[in-house]
Coordinates of C-alpha atoms in Angstrom, one line a residue:
X18 CA 16.8 11.3 24.8
X19 CA 14.9 11.3 21.5
X20 CA 12.0 13.8 21.3
X21 CA 8.8 12.2 19.8
X22 CA 8.7 15.0 17.3
X23 CA 11.9 13.8 15.8
X24 CA 10.2 10.6 14.6
X25 CA 8.1 12.7 12.2
X26 CA 5.7 10.5 10.2
X27 CA 7.6 7.2 10.9
X28 CA 5.5 4.8 13.0
X29 CA 6.9 4.0 16.4
X30 CA 6.8 1.1 18.8
X31 CA 7.3 0.7 22.5
X32 CA 11.1 0.8 22.2
X33 CA 10.9 4.1 20.4
X34 CA 8.6 5.6 23.0
X35 CA 10.9 4.2 25.7
X36 CA 13.8 6.0 24.1
X37 CA 11.9 9.3 24.5
X38 CA 11.3 8.6 28.2
X39 CA 14.3 6.5 29.4
X40 CA 13.8 7.1 33.1
X41 CA 10.1 6.3 33.1
X42 CA 8.9 3.1 34.8
X43 CA 5.2 3.0 34.0
X44 CA 5.5 3.1 30.2
X45 CA 2.0 1.8 29.6
X46 CA 0.5 4.6 31.7
X47 CA 2.6 7.1 29.7
X48 CA 1.4 5.7 26.4
X49 CA -2.2 6.0 27.5
X50 CA -1.6 9.6 28.6
X51 CA 0.0 10.4 25.3
X52 CA -3.0 8.9 23.4
X53 CA -5.5 10.7 25.6
X54 CA -3.7 14.0 24.9
X55 CA -3.6 13.4 21.2
X56 CA 0.2 13.4 21.1
X57 CA 0.3 9.9 19.5
X58 CA -2.2 7.9 17.6
X59 CA -2.6 4.2 17.9
X60 CA -2.2 2.3 14.6
X61 CA -2.5 -1.2 16.1
X62 CA -1.5 -2.8 19.4
X63 CA 2.1 -1.7 20.0
X64 CA 2.4 0.6 17.0
X65 CA 1.8 4.3 17.1
X66 CA 2.4 7.5 15.1
X67 CA 3.1 11.0 16.3
X68 CA 0.0 13.1 15.7
X69 CA 0.5 15.4 12.6
X70 CA -0.7 18.3 14.9
X71 CA 2.5 17.6 17.0
X72 CA 5.0 16.6 14.3
X73 CA 3.8 19.3 11.8
X74 CA 4.2 16.8 9.0
X75 CA 1.8 15.3 6.6
X76 CA 1.0 11.7 7.3
X77 CA 1.9 9.1 4.7
X78 CA -0.8 6.4 4.4
X79 CA 1.6 4.3 2.2
X80 CA 4.2 4.3 4.9
X81 CA 1.7 3.4 7.6
X82 CA 0.5 0.5 5.4
X83 CA 4.1 -0.8 5.0
X84 CA 4.6 -0.7 8.8
X85 CA 1.3 -2.2 9.9
X86 CA 1.9 -5.6 8.3
X87 CA 4.9 -6.8 6.3
X88 CA 6.5 -7.6 4.2
X89 CA 4.0 -5.7 2.0
X90 CA 3.7 -3.1 -0.7
X91 CA 0.8 -0.8 -1.5
X92 CA -1.0 -1.9 -4.7
X93 CA -4.2 -2.3 -6.6
X94 CA -6.6 0.7 -6.6
X95 CA -4.6 2.4 -3.9
X96 CA -1.4 2.4 -6.1
X97 CA -3.4 3.2 -9.2
X98 CA -4.9 6.2 -7.5
X99 CA -1.5 7.2 -6.2
X100 CA -0.2 7.4 -9.8
X101 CA -3.4 9.3 -10.8
X102 CA -4.3 6.4 -13.3
X103 CA -7.8 6.2 -12.0
X104 CA -10.1 9.1 -11.0
X105 CA -12.1 7.6 -8.2
X106 CA -11.2 8.3 -4.6
X107 CA -10.0 5.2 -2.7
X108 CA -11.3 4.7 0.8
X109 CA -9.4 1.5 1.8
X110 CA -5.6 1.1 1.5
X111 CA -4.8 -2.2 -0.3
X112 CA -1.5 -4.0 -0.1
X113 CA 0.0 -7.3 -1.3
X114 CA 1.9 -9.5 1.1
X115 CA 3.5 -13.0 1.2
X116 CA 1.8 -13.6 4.6
X117 CA -1.8 -14.5 5.2
X118 CA -4.6 -12.1 4.5
X119 CA -5.2 -9.4 7.1
X120 CA -7.2 -6.3 7.8
X121 CA -6.6 -3.4 10.2
X122 CA -8.8 -0.5 11.1
X123 CA -7.6 2.6 12.8
X124 CA -7.9 6.4 12.9
X125 CA -6.6 6.6 9.3
X126 CA -9.0 4.1 7.8
X127 CA -9.0 0.5 6.7
X128 CA -5.9 -1.4 5.6
X129 CA -6.4 -4.6 3.6
X130 CA -3.6 -7.1 2.9
X131 CA -4.0 -9.7 0.1
X132 CA -1.8 -12.8 0.1
X133 CA 0.2 -13.8 -3.0
X134 CA 3.0 -16.3 -3.8
X135 CA 6.6 -15.2 -3.2
X136 CA 7.5 -15.7 -6.9
X137 CA 4.7 -13.2 -7.9
X138 CA 5.2 -10.8 -5.0
X139 CA 8.8 -9.8 -5.9
X140 CA 8.0 -8.5 -9.4
X141 CA 7.5 -4.8 -10.1
X142 CA 8.0 -3.2 -6.7
X143 CA 9.2 0.4 -6.3
X144 CA 10.7 2.2 -3.4
X145 CA 9.4 5.8 -3.3
X146 CA 11.8 8.0 -1.4
X147 CA 10.6 11.2 0.3
X148 CA 12.6 13.7 2.3
X149 CA 12.8 11.7 5.5
X150 CA 11.2 8.4 4.8
X151 CA 10.6 5.8 2.1
X152 CA 7.9 3.2 1.3
X153 CA 7.2 0.3 -1.0
X154 CA 4.5 0.5 -3.7
X155 CA 3.7 -1.5 -6.8
X156 CA 4.8 0.0 -10.2
X157 CA 1.8 1.1 -12.3
X158 CA 2.1 -2.2 -14.2
X159 CA 2.2 -4.4 -11.1
X160 CA -0.6 -2.5 -9.5
X161 CA -2.8 -3.1 -12.6
X162 CA -1.8 -6.8 -12.6
X163 CA -2.7 -7.1 -8.9
X164 CA -6.0 -5.4 -9.7
X165 CA -6.8 -7.8 -12.5
X166 CA -5.6 -11.0 -10.8
X167 CA -6.8 -10.4 -7.2
X168 CA -10.2 -8.7 -7.7
X169 CA -12.7 -11.4 -6.6
X170 CA -15.0 -12.8 -9.2
X171 CA -13.5 -10.6 -12.0
X172 CA -13.7 -12.6 -15.3
X173 CA -12.2 -10.9 -18.4
X174 CA -12.4 -13.5 -21.2
X175 CA -11.0 -11.3 -24.1
X176 CA -8.8 -8.3 -24.8
X177 CA -12.0 -6.4 -25.6
X178 CA -13.5 -7.3 -22.3
X179 CA -10.4 -6.0 -20.6
X180 CA -10.5 -2.8 -22.6
X181 CA -14.1 -2.2 -21.5
X182 CA -13.2 -2.9 -17.9
X183 CA -10.4 -0.4 -18.0
X184 CA -12.2 2.3 -19.9
X185 CA -15.7 2.0 -18.3
X186 CA -15.4 0.2 -15.0
X187 CA -12.4 1.8 -13.4
X188 CA -11.9 4.7 -15.9
X189 CA -8.2 4.0 -16.4
X190 CA -6.1 6.6 -18.1
X191 CA -5.7 4.8 -21.4
X192 CA -3.0 7.2 -22.7
X193 CA -0.8 6.1 -19.8
X194 CA -1.9 2.5 -20.3
X195 CA -0.3 2.3 -23.8
X196 CA 3.0 3.7 -22.3
X197 CA 3.3 0.8 -19.9
X198 CA 6.2 -1.7 -19.8
X199 CA 5.0 -4.9 -21.2
X200 CA 7.9 -6.9 -19.8
X201 CA 6.5 -6.6 -16.2
X202 CA 3.2 -8.1 -17.4
X203 CA 5.1 -10.9 -19.1
X204 CA 7.0 -11.7 -15.9
X205 CA 3.7 -11.7 -13.9
X206 CA 2.0 -14.0 -16.5
X207 CA 4.8 -16.6 -16.0
X208 CA 3.9 -17.1 -12.3
X209 CA 0.3 -15.8 -12.0
X210 CA -2.7 -18.0 -11.3
X211 CA -4.6 -16.0 -13.9
X212 CA -2.2 -16.0 -16.9
X213 CA -5.0 -15.8 -19.4
X214 CA -6.2 -12.4 -18.1
X215 CA -2.8 -10.9 -18.0
X216 CA -2.3 -12.2 -21.6
X217 CA -5.2 -9.9 -22.6
X218 CA -3.2 -6.9 -21.2
X219 CA -0.1 -8.0 -23.2
X220 CA -2.2 -8.3 -26.3
X221 CA -3.7 -4.8 -25.9
X222 CA -0.3 -3.3 -25.4
X223 CA 1.2 -5.1 -28.4
X224 CA -1.6 -4.5 -30.9

């Protein structure tokens, strides 16, 4: 029998809970009881996480985002904040996916998923490995690309407009910007629907 505590911060489904209570017949009743006692927290229908008060481990929002809807990777402002490239606190967790757009709300906040083509999706994804789990997140370059390409109604018609957006609108760490790998932007530009805006990033980096 597997103790629920052993799952730590990894989201669990019905099968995982069943493994902790193999002789139990009324699994749904047990799940309701565990929820009511605060032992587990519902992420969405059929997916839960052991309460940090029980597991004694810090929850990973990025890991939750990966498990809620996939394939997906954390990106845009959520990833930029993760890397400390922007100063503003982020309230929603934003991810990219090859599936249709989706949104989930649960105890840990709102999780938004933005659809993109497979050819674009696969560029610039990192696996971050922690002590007992791992999650997928955009590289800093891909996160910025996603921010530029998939922010609704964002129009940056010149490299200067892009620079103003970075420095004033999202207060991007420009010292880190100029250290970025231009090849990732070039790969994104080849398959993106907004090649012209990514080209402004490339121009700034090469000037």
